[in-house]
Amino acid sequence: MSILFSLALALAQTSPAPAAPAVHAEPSDAIAADWKAIPADELLVMRLADGGSVVIRLAPQYAPRHVANIRALAQTHWWDGTSVYRVQDGYVTQWGDVSEKKPLPHGVADDLPPEYEWRATPLAATLSRGDPYARVAGFSADGWPLASDGTAQWLPHCYAMVGVARDLAPSTGSGAELYTVIGHAPRHLDRNIALVGRVIDGMEYLSSLPRGRGEMGFYTDAQHPTGIVSVRLASDMPAGERPAYQYRATDNARFAAYISAKENRQPPFFTVPADGADICNVPAPVRKTPGK
Amino acid sequence: MSILFSLALALAQTSPAPAAPAVHAEPSDAIAADWKAIPADELLVMRLADGGSVVIRLAPQYAPRHVANIRALAQTHWWDGTSVYRVQDGYVTQWGDVSEKKPLPHGVADDLPPEYEWRATPLAATLSRGDPYARVAGFSADGWPLASDGTAQWLPHCYAMVGVARDLAPSTGSGAELYTVIGHAPRHLDRNIALVGRVIDGMEYLSSLPRGRGEMGFYTDAQHPTGIVSVRLASDMPAGERPAYQYRATDNARFAAYISAKENRQPPFFTVPADGADICNVPAPVRKTPGK
């Protein structure tokens, strides 16, 4: 059974750590029309040798060149037989070819422009406050968290966001080596690394792996990396196996109310509402398409 | 082998997610005199049935009644034979008596005052900025992260902080059921729950456990909770087995420089310094006492 981390997190945030498994139903704050299909060519499905299956939503609109590489890597089955080779507690899980010697497919460039930030565009939904890393934070209409200093705009390094590992600047990474955030949001990485998507299902298969004992959480020779069986775009999978997901549209009053509820938690559990939230504590909901 | 999460995290934050395991030495920004012993009666050692060992630094100065309960529970061996029964991805791991029927020892009260916040006291070290949850954030001289609105002050819910699970308000919990943060800091819990300490070693044994498949991450009947073999105060352990740890003093110019370095990451990896940080991205270092 696989639980969508975003929904579980949303639930968690209305029901924090009680001693008993009390039931607090999540308010039905979205209507059917708020749920929109994620295109199948924006879904990356990674199957792990331990049986886990991870689904990543890609963000081609924000990192087009890096996502183009990632699609080409998936379509040439480049990741099949590679591994999850780094798990650093409270920080990141990283995967790809640990040897860094596997040749990239023809047409996959390794000297891409730094798709780290872009000119600020209007947000569909905005939080009440910024934070130490952004003057303004909120969401695109299609559910991506965004941060801005008023001029530039970027994706924030929230839990489960997926980024492109790289060497020292000016390298931007090819997209062959990817990581996801498994701890507190390392927001200082914002604007310094290309974020290309977010894990929307199966996050626990990356976050609960044994931690690497080597420097920076790399596995040592005595440890066993988790094998990657395959990575495919959903659009390249047979119709019968293809997963389908929906994002929640943010450009409506119901989502504004959802943000407000996250910023001001209510009794009976909460007695002191925060009157604000950071962008990573307002997860944009995603769900499996009902009936699929 | 056990890696201090705080040091690993500090290292991680100077060396984020490169493709290759490049070595970036952590600057030697502390002198020997900056390291101070943590009293043995503020160290709680939890041994798990899977071989893991977790060390928690207690904060009796901030939650004296709850910590008094926790000490009494350890001294009466109350947790021995209980379990880690809840692991919610991106949120918390929780342990104690899942049945909630085990009687509390004589003298352990279950109707404690809400030790959630107190009158603001001067900080020994201060961050450049607040965040959506606090006007001011920084550290006590002995290494506790603190947040404040200028009037009240509290411990923030950073990664690895340990809190007291409770039912709905006005319950504050006895301290028998504890949790630790394993994902992004759920800062909306600040001022709404008693925080009593922080995991300073063995965090990976709580953060990498299989996620619970039940509601809010509770284990289902088909899953196997991790047993708790024993929980002891280090001061109650035989001298030969007693672990020893040190915190890094924060009331000096070297720690101020450490904060500044976290707020403004430098080339060659970083090209855009954030000019700020949230309190949970500036971990207060703790280490094993050298030679012990």
Coordinates of C-alpha atoms in Angstrom, one line a residue, chain A residues 1-3 5 8-9 11-13 15-24 85-86 88-92 94 100 116-117 129-133 159 164-169 177 179 182-193 203-205 207-216 218 262 265 268-278 280-281, chain B residues 1-3 5 8-9 11-13 15-24 85-86 88-92 94 100 116-117 129-133 159 164-169 177 179 182-193 203-205 207-216 218 262 265 268-278 280-281:
Chain A
M1 CA 0.0 0.0 0.0
S2 CA 1.4 3.4 -0.9
I3 CA 0.3 6.6 0.7
F5 CA 3.1 11.7 1.2
A8 CA -0.4 12.2 4.7
L9 CA 1.6 15.3 5.5
L11 CA -3.3 15.2 7.5
A12 CA -0.4 15.1 9.9
Q13 CA -0.5 18.8 10.1
S15 CA -3.3 16.1 13.8
P16 CA 0.1 16.5 15.3
A17 CA 1.5 13.8 17.4
P18 CA -1.3 13.0 19.7
A19 CA -0.7 10.2 22.2
A20 CA -3.7 8.2 20.9
P21 CA -4.6 7.6 17.2
A22 CA -7.5 10.1 17.4
V23 CA -9.3 10.6 14.1
H24 CA -9.3 14.1 12.8
Y85 CA 24.1 5.2 -3.5
R86 CA 23.8 8.1 -1.0
Q88 CA 22.5 11.3 4.3
D89 CA 20.4 11.6 7.4
G90 CA 18.3 14.7 7.6
Y91 CA 19.4 15.9 4.2
V92 CA 19.3 14.0 0.9
Q94 CA 20.8 10.5 -4.2
E100 CA 30.1 8.6 -12.8
Y116 CA 18.0 28.0 -11.0
E117 CA 15.8 31.1 -11.1
R129 CA 4.7 36.2 4.8
G130 CA 8.1 35.5 3.4
D131 CA 10.9 33.9 5.3
P132 CA 14.7 34.3 5.5
Y133 CA 15.1 32.9 2.0
Y159 CA 10.8 18.1 1.5
V164 CA 20.2 17.8 -10.0
A165 CA 23.4 16.9 -8.2
R166 CA 26.4 18.8 -9.5
D167 CA 30.1 19.4 -8.9
L168 CA 31.4 22.9 -8.1
A169 CA 30.1 25.9 -10.0
E177 CA 22.6 12.1 -10.8
Y179 CA 18.6 13.7 -5.2
I182 CA 14.6 13.8 3.1
G183 CA 14.9 16.2 6.1
H184 CA 14.4 19.8 6.9
A185 CA 14.3 22.0 3.8
P186 CA 17.9 23.1 2.9
R187 CA 16.7 26.4 1.5
H188 CA 20.3 27.7 1.2
L189 CA 20.5 25.4 -1.9
D190 CA 17.7 27.5 -3.5
R191 CA 19.0 29.4 -6.6
N192 CA 22.2 27.3 -6.5
I193 CA 21.0 24.1 -7.9
M203 CA 8.7 9.0 -0.9
E204 CA 9.1 6.6 2.0
Y205 CA 11.1 4.2 -0.3
S207 CA 13.5 8.5 2.9
S208 CA 13.6 5.3 5.0
L209 CA 16.6 3.6 3.4
P210 CA 19.6 2.8 5.6
R211 CA 21.8 5.9 6.0
G212 CA 25.2 5.8 4.3
R213 CA 28.2 5.3 6.6
G214 CA 30.6 7.1 4.4
E215 CA 31.3 10.8 4.2
M216 CA 28.3 12.9 3.3
F218 CA 27.6 7.9 0.6
K262 CA -2.2 26.0 7.5
R265 CA -4.1 26.1 13.1
P268 CA -9.1 22.0 20.0
F269 CA -5.5 20.8 19.4
F270 CA -3.9 24.1 18.8
T271 CA -4.0 27.0 21.3
V272 CA -1.5 29.3 19.7
P273 CA -1.9 29.8 16.0
A274 CA 1.3 30.8 14.3
D275 CA -0.3 33.5 12.1
G276 CA 2.0 32.4 9.3
A277 CA 3.8 29.5 7.7
D278 CA 6.8 28.8 5.7
C280 CA 7.4 24.0 3.0
N281 CA 4.8 23.7 5.7
Chain B
M1 CA 29.3 3.1 13.8
S2 CA 27.3 6.0 14.9
I3 CA 27.6 9.5 13.3
F5 CA 23.7 13.8 13.1
A8 CA 26.9 15.3 9.7
L9 CA 24.3 17.9 9.0
L11 CA 29.1 19.0 7.0
A12 CA 26.2 18.4 4.6
Q13 CA 25.4 22.1 4.6
S15 CA 28.8 20.3 0.8
P16 CA 25.4 19.9 -0.7
A17 CA 24.6 17.1 -3.1
P18 CA 27.6 17.0 -5.4
A19 CA 27.6 14.3 -7.9
A20 CA 31.0 13.0 -6.7
P21 CA 32.0 12.5 -3.1
A22 CA 34.2 15.6 -3.1
V23 CA 35.9 16.4 0.1
H24 CA 35.1 19.8 1.6
Y85 CA 4.9 2.4 17.2
R86 CA 4.4 5.3 14.9
Q88 CA 4.9 9.1 9.7
D89 CA 6.9 10.0 6.7
G90 CA 8.2 13.6 6.6
Y91 CA 6.8 14.2 10.1
V92 CA 7.5 12.3 13.3
Q94 CA 6.8 8.2 18.2
E100 CA -1.8 3.7 26.7
Y116 CA 5.4 25.5 26.0
E117 CA 6.9 29.0 26.3
R129 CA 16.4 37.4 10.7
G130 CA 13.3 35.9 12.1
D131 CA 10.9 33.8 10.1
P132 CA 7.1 33.3 9.8
Y133 CA 7.1 31.7 13.2
Y159 CA 14.7 18.2 13.0
V164 CA 5.7 15.1 24.4
A165 CA 2.8 13.6 22.6
R166 CA -0.6 14.7 23.9
D167 CA -4.3 14.5 23.4
L168 CA -6.4 17.5 22.7
A169 CA -5.8 20.7 24.7
E177 CA 4.8 9.0 24.9
Y179 CA 8.2 11.8 19.4
I182 CA 12.0 13.3 11.1
G183 CA 11.1 15.7 8.3
H184 CA 10.7 19.4 7.7
A185 CA 10.3 21.3 10.9
P186 CA 6.6 21.5 11.8
R187 CA 7.0 24.9 13.4
H188 CA 3.3 25.3 13.8
L189 CA 3.6 23.0 16.7
D190 CA 5.8 25.5 18.5
R191 CA 4.1 26.9 21.6
N192 CA 1.5 24.1 21.4
I193 CA 3.5 21.1 22.6
M203 CA 18.9 9.8 14.9
E204 CA 19.1 7.5 11.9
Y205 CA 17.7 4.6 14.0
S207 CA 14.4 8.4 11.0
S208 CA 15.0 5.3 8.8
L209 CA 12.5 3.0 10.3
P210 CA 9.7 1.6 8.0
R211 CA 6.9 4.0 7.8
G212 CA 3.6 3.1 9.5
R213 CA 0.8 2.1 7.1
G214 CA -2.0 3.1 9.4
E215 CA -3.6 6.5 9.8
M216 CA -1.0 9.2 10.8
F218 CA 0.8 4.3 13.2
K262 CA 25.5 29.3 7.5
R265 CA 27.3 30.1 1.9
P268 CA 33.1 27.7 -5.1
F269 CA 29.9 25.6 -4.6
F270 CA 27.4 28.5 -3.9
T271 CA 26.9 31.4 -6.2
V272 CA 23.9 33.0 -4.5
P273 CA 24.3 33.4 -0.7
A274 CA 20.9 33.5 1.0
D275 CA 21.8 36.4 3.3
G276 CA 19.9 34.6 6.1
A277 CA 18.8 31.3 7.4
D278 CA 16.1 29.7 9.4
C280 CA 16.6 24.9 11.9
N281 CA 19.3 25.3 9.2

